[in-house]
Coordinates of C-alpha atoms in Angstrom, one line a residue:
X24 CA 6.9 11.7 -23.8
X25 CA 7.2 9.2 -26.4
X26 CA 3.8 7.9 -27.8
X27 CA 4.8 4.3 -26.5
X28 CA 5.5 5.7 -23.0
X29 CA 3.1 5.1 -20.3
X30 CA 3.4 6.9 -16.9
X31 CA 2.9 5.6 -13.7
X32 CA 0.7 7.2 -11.6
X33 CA 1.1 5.5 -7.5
X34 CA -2.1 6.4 -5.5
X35 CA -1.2 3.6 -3.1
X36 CA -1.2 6.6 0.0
X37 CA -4.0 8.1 -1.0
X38 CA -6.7 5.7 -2.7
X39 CA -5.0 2.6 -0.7
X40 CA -5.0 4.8 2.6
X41 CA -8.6 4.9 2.5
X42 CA -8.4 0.7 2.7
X43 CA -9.9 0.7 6.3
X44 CA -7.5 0.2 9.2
X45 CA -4.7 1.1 6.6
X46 CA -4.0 4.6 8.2
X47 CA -0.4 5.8 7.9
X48 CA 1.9 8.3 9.6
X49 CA 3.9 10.8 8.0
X50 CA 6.8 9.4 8.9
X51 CA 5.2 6.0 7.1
X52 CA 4.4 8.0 3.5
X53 CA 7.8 9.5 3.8
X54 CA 9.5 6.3 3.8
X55 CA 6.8 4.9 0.8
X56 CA 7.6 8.3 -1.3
X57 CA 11.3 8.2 -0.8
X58 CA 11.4 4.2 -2.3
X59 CA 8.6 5.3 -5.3
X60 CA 10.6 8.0 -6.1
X61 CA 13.9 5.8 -6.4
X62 CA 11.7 3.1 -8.2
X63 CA 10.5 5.5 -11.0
X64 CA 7.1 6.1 -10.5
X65 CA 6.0 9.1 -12.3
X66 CA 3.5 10.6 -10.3
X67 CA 2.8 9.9 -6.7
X68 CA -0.9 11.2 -5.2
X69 CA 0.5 11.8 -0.9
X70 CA -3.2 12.6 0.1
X71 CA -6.0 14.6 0.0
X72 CA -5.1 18.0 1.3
X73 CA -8.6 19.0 2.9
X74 CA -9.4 16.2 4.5
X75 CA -7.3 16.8 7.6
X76 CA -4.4 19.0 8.9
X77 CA -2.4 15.8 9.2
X78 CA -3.0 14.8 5.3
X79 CA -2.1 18.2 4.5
X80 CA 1.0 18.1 6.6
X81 CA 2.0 14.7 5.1
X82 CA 1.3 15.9 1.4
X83 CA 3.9 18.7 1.9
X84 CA 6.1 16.6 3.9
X85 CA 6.5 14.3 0.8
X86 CA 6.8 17.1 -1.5
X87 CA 9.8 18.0 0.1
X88 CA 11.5 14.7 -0.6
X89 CA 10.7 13.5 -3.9
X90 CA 13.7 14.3 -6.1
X91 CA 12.2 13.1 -9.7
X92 CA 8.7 12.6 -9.4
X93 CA 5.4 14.6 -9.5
X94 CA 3.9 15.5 -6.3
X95 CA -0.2 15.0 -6.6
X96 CA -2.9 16.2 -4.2
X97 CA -6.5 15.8 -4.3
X98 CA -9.2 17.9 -4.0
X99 CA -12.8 18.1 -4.9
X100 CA -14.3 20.3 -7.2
X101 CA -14.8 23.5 -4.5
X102 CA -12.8 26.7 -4.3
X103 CA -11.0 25.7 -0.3
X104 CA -10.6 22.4 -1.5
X105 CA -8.8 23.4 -4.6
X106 CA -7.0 26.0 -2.6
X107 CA -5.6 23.9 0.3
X108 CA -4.4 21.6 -1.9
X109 CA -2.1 23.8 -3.8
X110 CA -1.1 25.3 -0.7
X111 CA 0.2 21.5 0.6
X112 CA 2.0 20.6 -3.1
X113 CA 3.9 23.9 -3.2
X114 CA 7.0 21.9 -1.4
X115 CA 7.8 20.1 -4.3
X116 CA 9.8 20.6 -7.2
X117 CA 7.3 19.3 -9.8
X118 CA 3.6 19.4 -8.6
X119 CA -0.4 18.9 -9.6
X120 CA -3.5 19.5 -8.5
X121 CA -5.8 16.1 -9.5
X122 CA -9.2 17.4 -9.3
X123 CA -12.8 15.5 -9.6
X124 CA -16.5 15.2 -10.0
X125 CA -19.2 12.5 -10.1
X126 CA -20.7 12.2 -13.7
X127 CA -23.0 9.2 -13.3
X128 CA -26.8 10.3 -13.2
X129 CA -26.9 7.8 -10.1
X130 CA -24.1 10.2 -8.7
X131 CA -26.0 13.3 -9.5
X132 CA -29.0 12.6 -8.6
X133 CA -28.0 10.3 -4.8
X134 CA -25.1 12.1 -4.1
X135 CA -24.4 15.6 -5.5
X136 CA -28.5 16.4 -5.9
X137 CA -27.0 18.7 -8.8
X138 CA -28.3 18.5 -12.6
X139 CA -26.4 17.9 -15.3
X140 CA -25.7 21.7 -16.6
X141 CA -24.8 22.2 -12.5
X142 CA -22.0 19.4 -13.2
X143 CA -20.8 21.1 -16.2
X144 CA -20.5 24.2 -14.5
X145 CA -18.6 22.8 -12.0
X146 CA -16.0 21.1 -14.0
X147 CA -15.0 24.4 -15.8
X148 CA -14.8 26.3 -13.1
X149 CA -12.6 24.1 -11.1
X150 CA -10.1 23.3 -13.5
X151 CA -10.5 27.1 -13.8
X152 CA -8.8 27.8 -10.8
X153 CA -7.0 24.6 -10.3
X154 CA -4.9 26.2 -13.6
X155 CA -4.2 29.4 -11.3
X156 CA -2.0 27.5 -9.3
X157 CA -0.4 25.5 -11.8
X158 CA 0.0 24.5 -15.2
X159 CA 0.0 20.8 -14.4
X160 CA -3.9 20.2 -13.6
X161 CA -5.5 16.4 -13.7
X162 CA -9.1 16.2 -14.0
X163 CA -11.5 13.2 -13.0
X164 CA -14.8 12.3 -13.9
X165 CA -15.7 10.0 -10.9
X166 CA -17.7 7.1 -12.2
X167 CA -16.8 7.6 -15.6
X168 CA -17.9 4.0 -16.7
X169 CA -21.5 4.4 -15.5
X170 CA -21.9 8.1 -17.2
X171 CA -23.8 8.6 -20.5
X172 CA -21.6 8.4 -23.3
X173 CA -22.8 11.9 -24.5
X174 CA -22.2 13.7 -21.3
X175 CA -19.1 12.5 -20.7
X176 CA -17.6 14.1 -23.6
X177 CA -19.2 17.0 -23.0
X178 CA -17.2 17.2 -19.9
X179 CA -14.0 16.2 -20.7
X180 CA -14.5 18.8 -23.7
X181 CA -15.0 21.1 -20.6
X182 CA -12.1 20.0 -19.0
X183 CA -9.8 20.4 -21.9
X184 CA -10.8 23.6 -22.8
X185 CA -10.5 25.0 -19.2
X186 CA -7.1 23.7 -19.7
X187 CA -6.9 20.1 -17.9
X188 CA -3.6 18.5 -19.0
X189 CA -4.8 14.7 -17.8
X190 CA -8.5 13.3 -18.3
X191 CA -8.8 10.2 -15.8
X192 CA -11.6 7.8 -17.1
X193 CA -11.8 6.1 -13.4
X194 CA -13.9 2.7 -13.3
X195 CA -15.0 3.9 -10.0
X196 CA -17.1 1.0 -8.4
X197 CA -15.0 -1.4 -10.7
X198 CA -17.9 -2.3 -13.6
X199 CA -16.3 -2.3 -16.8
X200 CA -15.3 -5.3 -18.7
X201 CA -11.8 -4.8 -21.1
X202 CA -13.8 -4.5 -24.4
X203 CA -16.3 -1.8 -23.5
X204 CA -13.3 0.1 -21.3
X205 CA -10.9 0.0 -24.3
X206 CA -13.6 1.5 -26.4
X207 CA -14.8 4.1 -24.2
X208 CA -11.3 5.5 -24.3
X209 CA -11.0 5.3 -28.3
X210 CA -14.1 6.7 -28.6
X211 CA -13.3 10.2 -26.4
X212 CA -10.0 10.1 -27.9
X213 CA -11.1 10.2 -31.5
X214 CA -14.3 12.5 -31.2
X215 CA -13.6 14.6 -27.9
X216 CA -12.3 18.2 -29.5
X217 CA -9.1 18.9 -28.0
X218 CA -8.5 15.5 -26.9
X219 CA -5.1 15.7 -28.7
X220 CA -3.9 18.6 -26.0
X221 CA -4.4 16.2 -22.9
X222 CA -3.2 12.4 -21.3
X223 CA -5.9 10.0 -21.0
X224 CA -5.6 8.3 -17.7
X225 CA -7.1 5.1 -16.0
X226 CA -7.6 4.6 -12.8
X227 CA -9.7 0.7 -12.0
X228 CA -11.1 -0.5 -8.7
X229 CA -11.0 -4.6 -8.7
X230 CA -14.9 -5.4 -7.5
X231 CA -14.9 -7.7 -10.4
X232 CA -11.2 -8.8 -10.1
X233 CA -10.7 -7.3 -13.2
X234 CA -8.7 -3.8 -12.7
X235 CA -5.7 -4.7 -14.3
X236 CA -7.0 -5.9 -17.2
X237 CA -9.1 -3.3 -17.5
X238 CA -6.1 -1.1 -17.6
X239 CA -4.1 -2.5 -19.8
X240 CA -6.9 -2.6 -21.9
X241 CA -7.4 1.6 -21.3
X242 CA -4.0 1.9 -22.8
X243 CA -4.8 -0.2 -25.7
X244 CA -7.3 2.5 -26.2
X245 CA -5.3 5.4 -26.3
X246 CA -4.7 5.9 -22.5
X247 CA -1.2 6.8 -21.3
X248 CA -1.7 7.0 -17.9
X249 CA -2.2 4.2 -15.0
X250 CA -3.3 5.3 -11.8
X251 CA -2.6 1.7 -9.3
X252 CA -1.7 0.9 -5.9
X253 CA 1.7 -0.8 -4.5
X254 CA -0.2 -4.6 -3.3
X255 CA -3.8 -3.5 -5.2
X256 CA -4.2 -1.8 -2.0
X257 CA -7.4 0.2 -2.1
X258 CA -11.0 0.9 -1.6
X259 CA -13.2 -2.2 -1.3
X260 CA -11.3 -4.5 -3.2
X261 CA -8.5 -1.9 -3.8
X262 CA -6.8 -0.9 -6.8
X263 CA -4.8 -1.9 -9.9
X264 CA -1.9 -3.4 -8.6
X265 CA 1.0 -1.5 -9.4
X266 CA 3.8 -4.4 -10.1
X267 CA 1.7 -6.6 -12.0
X268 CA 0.7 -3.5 -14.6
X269 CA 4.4 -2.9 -14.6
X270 CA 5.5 -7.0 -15.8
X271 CA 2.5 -7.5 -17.9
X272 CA 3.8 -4.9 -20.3
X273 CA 7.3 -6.6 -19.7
X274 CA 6.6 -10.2 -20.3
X275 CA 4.5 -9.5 -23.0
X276 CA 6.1 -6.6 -25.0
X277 CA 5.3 -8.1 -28.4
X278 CA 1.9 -8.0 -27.4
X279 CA 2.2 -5.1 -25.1
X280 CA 4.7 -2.7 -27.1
X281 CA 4.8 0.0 -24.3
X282 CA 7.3 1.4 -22.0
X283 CA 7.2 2.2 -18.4
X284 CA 10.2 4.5 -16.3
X285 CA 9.7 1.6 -13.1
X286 CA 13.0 -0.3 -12.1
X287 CA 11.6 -3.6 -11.7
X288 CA 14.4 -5.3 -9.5
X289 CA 12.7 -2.7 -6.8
X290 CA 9.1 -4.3 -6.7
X291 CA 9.9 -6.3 -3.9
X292 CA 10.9 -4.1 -2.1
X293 CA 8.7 -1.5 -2.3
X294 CA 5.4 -4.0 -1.6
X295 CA 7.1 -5.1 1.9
X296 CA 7.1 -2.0 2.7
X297 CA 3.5 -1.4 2.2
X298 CA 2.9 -4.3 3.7
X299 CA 4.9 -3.5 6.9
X300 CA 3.2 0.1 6.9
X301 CA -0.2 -0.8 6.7
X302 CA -0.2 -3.5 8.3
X303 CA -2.2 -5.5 5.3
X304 CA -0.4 -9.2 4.5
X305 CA 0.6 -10.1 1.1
X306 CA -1.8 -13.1 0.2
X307 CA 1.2 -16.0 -0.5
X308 CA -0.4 -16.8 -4.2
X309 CA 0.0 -13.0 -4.9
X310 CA 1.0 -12.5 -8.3
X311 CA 4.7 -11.0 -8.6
X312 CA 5.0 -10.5 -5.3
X313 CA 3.4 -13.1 -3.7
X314 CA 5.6 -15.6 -1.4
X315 CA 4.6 -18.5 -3.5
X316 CA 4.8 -16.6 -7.0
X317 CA 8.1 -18.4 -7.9
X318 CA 7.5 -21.2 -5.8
X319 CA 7.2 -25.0 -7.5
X320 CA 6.4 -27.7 -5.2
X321 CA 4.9 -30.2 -7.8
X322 CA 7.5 -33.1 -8.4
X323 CA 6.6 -32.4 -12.4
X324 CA 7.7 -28.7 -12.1
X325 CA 10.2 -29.4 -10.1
X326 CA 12.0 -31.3 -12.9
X327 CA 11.0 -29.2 -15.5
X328 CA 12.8 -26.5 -13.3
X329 CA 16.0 -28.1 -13.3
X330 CA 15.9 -28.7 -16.9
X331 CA 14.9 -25.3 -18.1
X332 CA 13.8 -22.2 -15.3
X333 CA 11.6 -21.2 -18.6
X334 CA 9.7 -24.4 -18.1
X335 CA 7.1 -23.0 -15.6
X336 CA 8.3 -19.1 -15.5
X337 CA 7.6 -16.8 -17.3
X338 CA 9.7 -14.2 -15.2
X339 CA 12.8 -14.1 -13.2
X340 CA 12.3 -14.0 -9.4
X341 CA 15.2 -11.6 -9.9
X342 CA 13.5 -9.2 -12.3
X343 CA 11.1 -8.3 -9.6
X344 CA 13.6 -8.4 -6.5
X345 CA 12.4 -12.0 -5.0
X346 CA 15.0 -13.9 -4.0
X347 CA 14.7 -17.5 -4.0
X348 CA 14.5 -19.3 -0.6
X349 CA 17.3 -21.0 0.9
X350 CA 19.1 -22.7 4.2
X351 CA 22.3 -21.1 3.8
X352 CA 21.7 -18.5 6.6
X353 CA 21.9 -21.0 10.2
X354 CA 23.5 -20.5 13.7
X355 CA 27.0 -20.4 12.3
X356 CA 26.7 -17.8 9.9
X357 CA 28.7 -14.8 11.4
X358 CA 28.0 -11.2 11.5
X359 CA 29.6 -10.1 7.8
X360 CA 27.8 -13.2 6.3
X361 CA 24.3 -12.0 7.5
X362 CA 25.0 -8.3 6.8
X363 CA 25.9 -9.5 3.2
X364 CA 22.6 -11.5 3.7
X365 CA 20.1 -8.4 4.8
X366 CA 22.3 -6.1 1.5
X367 CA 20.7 -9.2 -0.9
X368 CA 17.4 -8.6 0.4
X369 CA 17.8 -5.1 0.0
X370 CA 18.5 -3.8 3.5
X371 CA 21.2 -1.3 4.3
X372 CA 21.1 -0.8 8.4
X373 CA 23.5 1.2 10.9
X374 CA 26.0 -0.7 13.0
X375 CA 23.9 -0.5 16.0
X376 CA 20.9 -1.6 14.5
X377 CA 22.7 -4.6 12.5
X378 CA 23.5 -5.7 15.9
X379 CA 20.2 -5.6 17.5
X380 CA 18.9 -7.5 14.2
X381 CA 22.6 -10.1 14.2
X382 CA 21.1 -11.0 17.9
X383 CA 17.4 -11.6 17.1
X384 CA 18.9 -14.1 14.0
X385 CA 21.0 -15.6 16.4
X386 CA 18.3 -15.8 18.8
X387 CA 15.8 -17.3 16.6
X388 CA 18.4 -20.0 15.0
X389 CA 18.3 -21.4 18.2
X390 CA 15.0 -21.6 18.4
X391 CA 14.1 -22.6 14.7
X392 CA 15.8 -25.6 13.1
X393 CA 15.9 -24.0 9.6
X394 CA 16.0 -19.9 8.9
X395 CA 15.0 -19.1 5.5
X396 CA 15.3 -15.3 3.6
X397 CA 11.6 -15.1 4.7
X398 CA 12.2 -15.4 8.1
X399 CA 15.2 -12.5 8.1
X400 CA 12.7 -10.1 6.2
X401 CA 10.5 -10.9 9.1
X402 CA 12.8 -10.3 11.6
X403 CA 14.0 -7.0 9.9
X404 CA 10.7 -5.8 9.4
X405 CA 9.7 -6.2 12.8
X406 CA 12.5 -4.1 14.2
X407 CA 12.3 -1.3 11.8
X408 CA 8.2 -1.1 12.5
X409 CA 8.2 -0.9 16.0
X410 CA 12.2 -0.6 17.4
X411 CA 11.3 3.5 18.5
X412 CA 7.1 2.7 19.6
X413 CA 6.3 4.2 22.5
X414 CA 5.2 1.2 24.5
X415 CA 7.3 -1.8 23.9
X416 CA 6.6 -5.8 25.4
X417 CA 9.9 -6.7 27.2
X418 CA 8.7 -9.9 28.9
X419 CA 5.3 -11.9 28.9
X420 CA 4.4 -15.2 30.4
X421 CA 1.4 -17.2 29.9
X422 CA -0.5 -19.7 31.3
X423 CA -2.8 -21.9 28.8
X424 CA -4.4 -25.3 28.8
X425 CA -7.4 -27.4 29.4
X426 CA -7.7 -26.6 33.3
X427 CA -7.4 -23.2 33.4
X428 CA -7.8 -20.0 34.0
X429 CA -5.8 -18.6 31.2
X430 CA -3.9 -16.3 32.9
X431 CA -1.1 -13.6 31.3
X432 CA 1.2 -11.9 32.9
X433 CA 3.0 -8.6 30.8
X434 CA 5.6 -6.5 31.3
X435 CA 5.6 -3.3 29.1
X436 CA 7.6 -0.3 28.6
X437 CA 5.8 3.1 28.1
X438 CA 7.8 6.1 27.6
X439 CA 10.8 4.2 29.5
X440 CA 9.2 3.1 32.4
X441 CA 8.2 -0.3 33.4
X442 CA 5.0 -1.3 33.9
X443 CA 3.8 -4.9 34.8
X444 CA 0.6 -6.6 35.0
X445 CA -1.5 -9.6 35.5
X446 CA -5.3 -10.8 33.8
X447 CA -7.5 -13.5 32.7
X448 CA -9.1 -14.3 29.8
X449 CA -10.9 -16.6 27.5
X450 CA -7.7 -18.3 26.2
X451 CA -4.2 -17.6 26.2
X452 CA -4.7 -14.5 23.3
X453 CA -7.7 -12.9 25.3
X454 CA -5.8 -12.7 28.5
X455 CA -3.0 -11.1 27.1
X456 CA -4.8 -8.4 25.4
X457 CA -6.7 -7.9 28.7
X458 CA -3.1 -7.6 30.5
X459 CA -1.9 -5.2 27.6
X460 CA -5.4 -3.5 28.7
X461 CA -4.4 -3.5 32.7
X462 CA -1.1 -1.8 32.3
X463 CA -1.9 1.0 29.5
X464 CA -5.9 1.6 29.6
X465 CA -7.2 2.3 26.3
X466 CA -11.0 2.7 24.5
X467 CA -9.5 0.9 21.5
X468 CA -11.9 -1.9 19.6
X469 CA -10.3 -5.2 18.2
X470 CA -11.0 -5.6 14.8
X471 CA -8.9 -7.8 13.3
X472 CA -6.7 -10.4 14.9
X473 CA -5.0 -12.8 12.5
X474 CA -2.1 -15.4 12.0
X475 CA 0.0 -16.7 9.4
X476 CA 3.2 -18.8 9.5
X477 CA 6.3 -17.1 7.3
X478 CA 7.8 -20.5 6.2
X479 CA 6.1 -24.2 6.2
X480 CA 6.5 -26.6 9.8
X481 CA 5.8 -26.5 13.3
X482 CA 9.1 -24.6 14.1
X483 CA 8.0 -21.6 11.7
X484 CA 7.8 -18.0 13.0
X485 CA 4.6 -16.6 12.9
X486 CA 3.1 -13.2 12.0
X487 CA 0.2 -11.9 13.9
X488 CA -1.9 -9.2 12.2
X489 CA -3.7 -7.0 14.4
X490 CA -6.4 -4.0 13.9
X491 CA -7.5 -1.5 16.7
X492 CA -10.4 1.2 16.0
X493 CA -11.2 4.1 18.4
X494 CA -13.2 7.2 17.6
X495 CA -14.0 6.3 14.0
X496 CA -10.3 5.9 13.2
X497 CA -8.2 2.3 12.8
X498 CA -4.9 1.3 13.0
X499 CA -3.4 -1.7 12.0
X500 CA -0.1 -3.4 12.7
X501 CA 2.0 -7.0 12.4
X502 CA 4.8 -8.4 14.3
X503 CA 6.4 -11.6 13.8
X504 CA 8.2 -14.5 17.1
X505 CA 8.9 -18.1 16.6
X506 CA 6.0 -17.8 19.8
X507 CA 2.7 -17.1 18.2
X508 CA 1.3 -15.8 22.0
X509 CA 4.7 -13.5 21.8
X510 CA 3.9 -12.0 18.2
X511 CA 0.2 -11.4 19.1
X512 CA 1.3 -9.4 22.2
X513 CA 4.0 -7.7 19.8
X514 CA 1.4 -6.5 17.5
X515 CA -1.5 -5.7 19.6
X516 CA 0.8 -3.0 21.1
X517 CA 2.2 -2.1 17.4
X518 CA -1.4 -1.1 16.3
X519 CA -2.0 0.5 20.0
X520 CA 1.1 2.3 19.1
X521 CA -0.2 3.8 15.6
X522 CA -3.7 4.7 17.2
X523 CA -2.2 6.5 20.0
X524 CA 0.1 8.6 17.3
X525 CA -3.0 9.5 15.3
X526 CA -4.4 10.5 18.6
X527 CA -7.3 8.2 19.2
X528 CA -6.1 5.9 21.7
X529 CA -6.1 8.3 24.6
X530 CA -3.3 5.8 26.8
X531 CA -1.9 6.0 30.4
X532 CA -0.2 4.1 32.0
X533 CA -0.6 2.4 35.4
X534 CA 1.7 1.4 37.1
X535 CA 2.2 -1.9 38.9
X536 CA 1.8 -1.4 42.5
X537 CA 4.8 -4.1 43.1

């Protein structure tokens, strides 16, 4: 590795799994690993493999796909943790075991009730074993920023010398400031013994908004590792983001002289399907990936725009895989137009499923006077979520307005048979998810139930966010219809879908008597 080189390290289904109601299936990692992988990310942590027989299952599962990159588990500092994680990243070609401990005295004292010499101990011996199962061993020092200066170097020292090929210098609970995190690193670099033999590695939580900044400014330092998230996605207020770590040092290489192995064009991409996955919007003033980050509605932009795209961007939409929106897609356009159409937004689909997808477009063009790019990724998107769910809406009708009762009548589909039902409710939304209740009976909690419009006017298609919780565990799902009432039935019964495949819904169905 060059010394300008700087690897990627994606924790986005690990760290940004633990976002709560941002659960994800196997099948769901699979597909984020397989586009990650193709993107160039380094390193990619699938999960911490003694948390749960499903992580572990999904760790290896991804293992066994990943064709260039590293394959990262996590595991605490005991012996089974350590263990069962190098059982799960066996499947893969290339593979580490990213082990941790708290530093901080307020971690030692609140949370591990062990002293300081106890810690030591601990990292040693961990890294110990973590190095009998492979050569390729990261350690952490969890709450690095909030550790005495001292200490800490004793125990990366530790960690070297026990043969730790990465140091992470996490800003755990997201405290440090650029300046004092660009020194910290300098500072173990230079005067750590050994620290020559190992990658320094950042990993910043954004409490403070200021993760990425903080990790460019590790780098600065002497890091060569960036541990971010696809979307920031992540604990609390998540994680580095990913793509705009990846354009900062692209837009301002003068500045920035350091090199990354991520194909750019891909971003887009990649962060709709996180989005889709999880279930967790994309805020519209999102930075690279945003809906509005190449968007120019002032009438002084807007010339400047014509006149030179430099202007007012810094970056090409292009670079980044956002394509510009546009009206050329309408009722007219015919099936080879809107294939060539989904290929430009980077979708490849089968002849049967291009046809289910060429009838929805069709569909919604006569229902929606103008169809922008945003409104086919919608589309799309939907139909690759939740095409195979077990429980599918086929038809809903609802009866809303000032007089009342709000009344909504469902039909689902569960496991291929019909089911149909009829309830009340405070509103048009309430009595839909009590029908959706009436035909398959669940325990599940609403947690989250929110709407957004994909493109501007009264006509625009809308996409419902919805979160479920049963038995300590959520789910969250979208789904998108030019019929708000439609999309929020959609996605209530895409997040019943996901708790019921991690196993907490508990559903049966009950059939209509008519």
């Amino acid at each position: 590795m060059t010394h300008d080189h700087v690897r990627i390290f994606d924790t986005t289904m690990r760290d940004g799994e633990q976002s709560p109601g941002a659960a994800m299936t196997m099948a769901d990692k699979i597909e984020i690993a397989r586009q990650l992988d193709a993107m160039g990310v380094d390193v990619i942590e699938a999960g911490f493999p003694a948390a749960s027989n499903g992580d572990f299952e999904s760790v290896r599962a991804v293992g066994a796909v990943l064709e260039n990159a590293v394959l990262c588990g996590l595991s605490r500092a005991g012996p089974k943790d350590i263990e069962r994680c190098a059982e799960a990243i066996k499947s893969a070609k290339r593979f580490r075991i990213h082990t941790f401990i708290s530093t901080s005295p307020i971690h030692r004292k609140h949370k591990l009730n062990m002293e300081a010499h106890q810690v030591l101990d601990a990292v040693t011996a961990s890294v110990t074993l973590a190095r009998k199962f492979t050569d390729d061993v990261e350690w952490s020092a969890e709450d690095a920023t909030r550790t005495e200066r001292d200490f800490l170097k004793r125990c990366v020292e530790a960690a070297i010398r026990a043969g730790a090929t990465t140091i992470n210098i996490p800003d755990t609970v997201g405290y440090s400031f650029p300046d004092e995190y660009r020194d910290l690193f300098r500072d173990l670099i230079q005067s750590v013994p050994g620290a020559d033999k190992a990658i320094f590695s950042a990993h910043c939580h954004n409490d403070l908004g200021l993760a990425v900044a903080n990790s460019i400014a590790a780098v600065q330092g002497g890091a060569r590792q960036i541990e971010c998230a696809v979307n920031g996605l992540g604990e609390r207020a998540g994680n580095a983001a990913l793509e705009e770590i990846v354009m900062a040092f692209r837009v301002r290489g003068a500045d920035l002289p350091y090199q990354t192995n991520i194909d750019s064009p891909q971003l887009m991409r990649v962060s709709q399907t996180v989005a889709r996955v999880t279930g967790f919007p994309v805020q519209f003033n999102k930075a690279i990936v945003g809906k509005n980050a190449f968007s120019h509605e002032s009438g002084i932009h807007q010339d400047g725009m014509l006149k030179h795209t430099e202007t007012y961007e810094i970056m090409r939409p292009e670079d980044v895989g956002q394509g510009a929106t546009s009206l050329v897609m309408g009722k007219l356009s015919g099936r080879h137009a809107f294939k060539k159409k989904l290929e430009e937004l980077g979708y490849t689909l089968a002849d049967n499923a291009l046809n289910d997808a060429f009838q929805r477009f069709k569909e919604l063009c006569d229902r929606k006077r103008h169809v922008f790019d945003e409104d086919i990724v919608a589309l799309v998107d939907d139909q690759i979520a939740h095409g195979d769910d077990a429980i599918q809406v086929s038809r809903l009708r609802v009866v809303a307005g000032t007089e009342g009762p709000q009344t909504a009548e469902i039909d689902l589909t569960i496991n291929g048979e019909p089911v149909w039902k009829t309830a009340r409710g405070n509103g048009p939304v309430d009595a839909i998810f009590n029908a959706i209740k009436e035909a398959a009976p669940h325990e599940a909690d609403l947690e989250l139930y929110q709407v957004h419009a994909v493109t501007e006017g009264t006509d625009a298609q809308a996409i419902v966010s919805v979160r479920l919780s049963a038995d300590g565990r959520s789910a969250s799902a979208r789904a998108s219809d030019a019929d708000t009432l439609v999309a929020s039935a959609r996605a209530y019964v895409a997040a019943l879908n996901r708790l019921n495949a991690l196993g907490s819904a508990r559903i049966s169905a009950q059939h209509s008597a008519a």
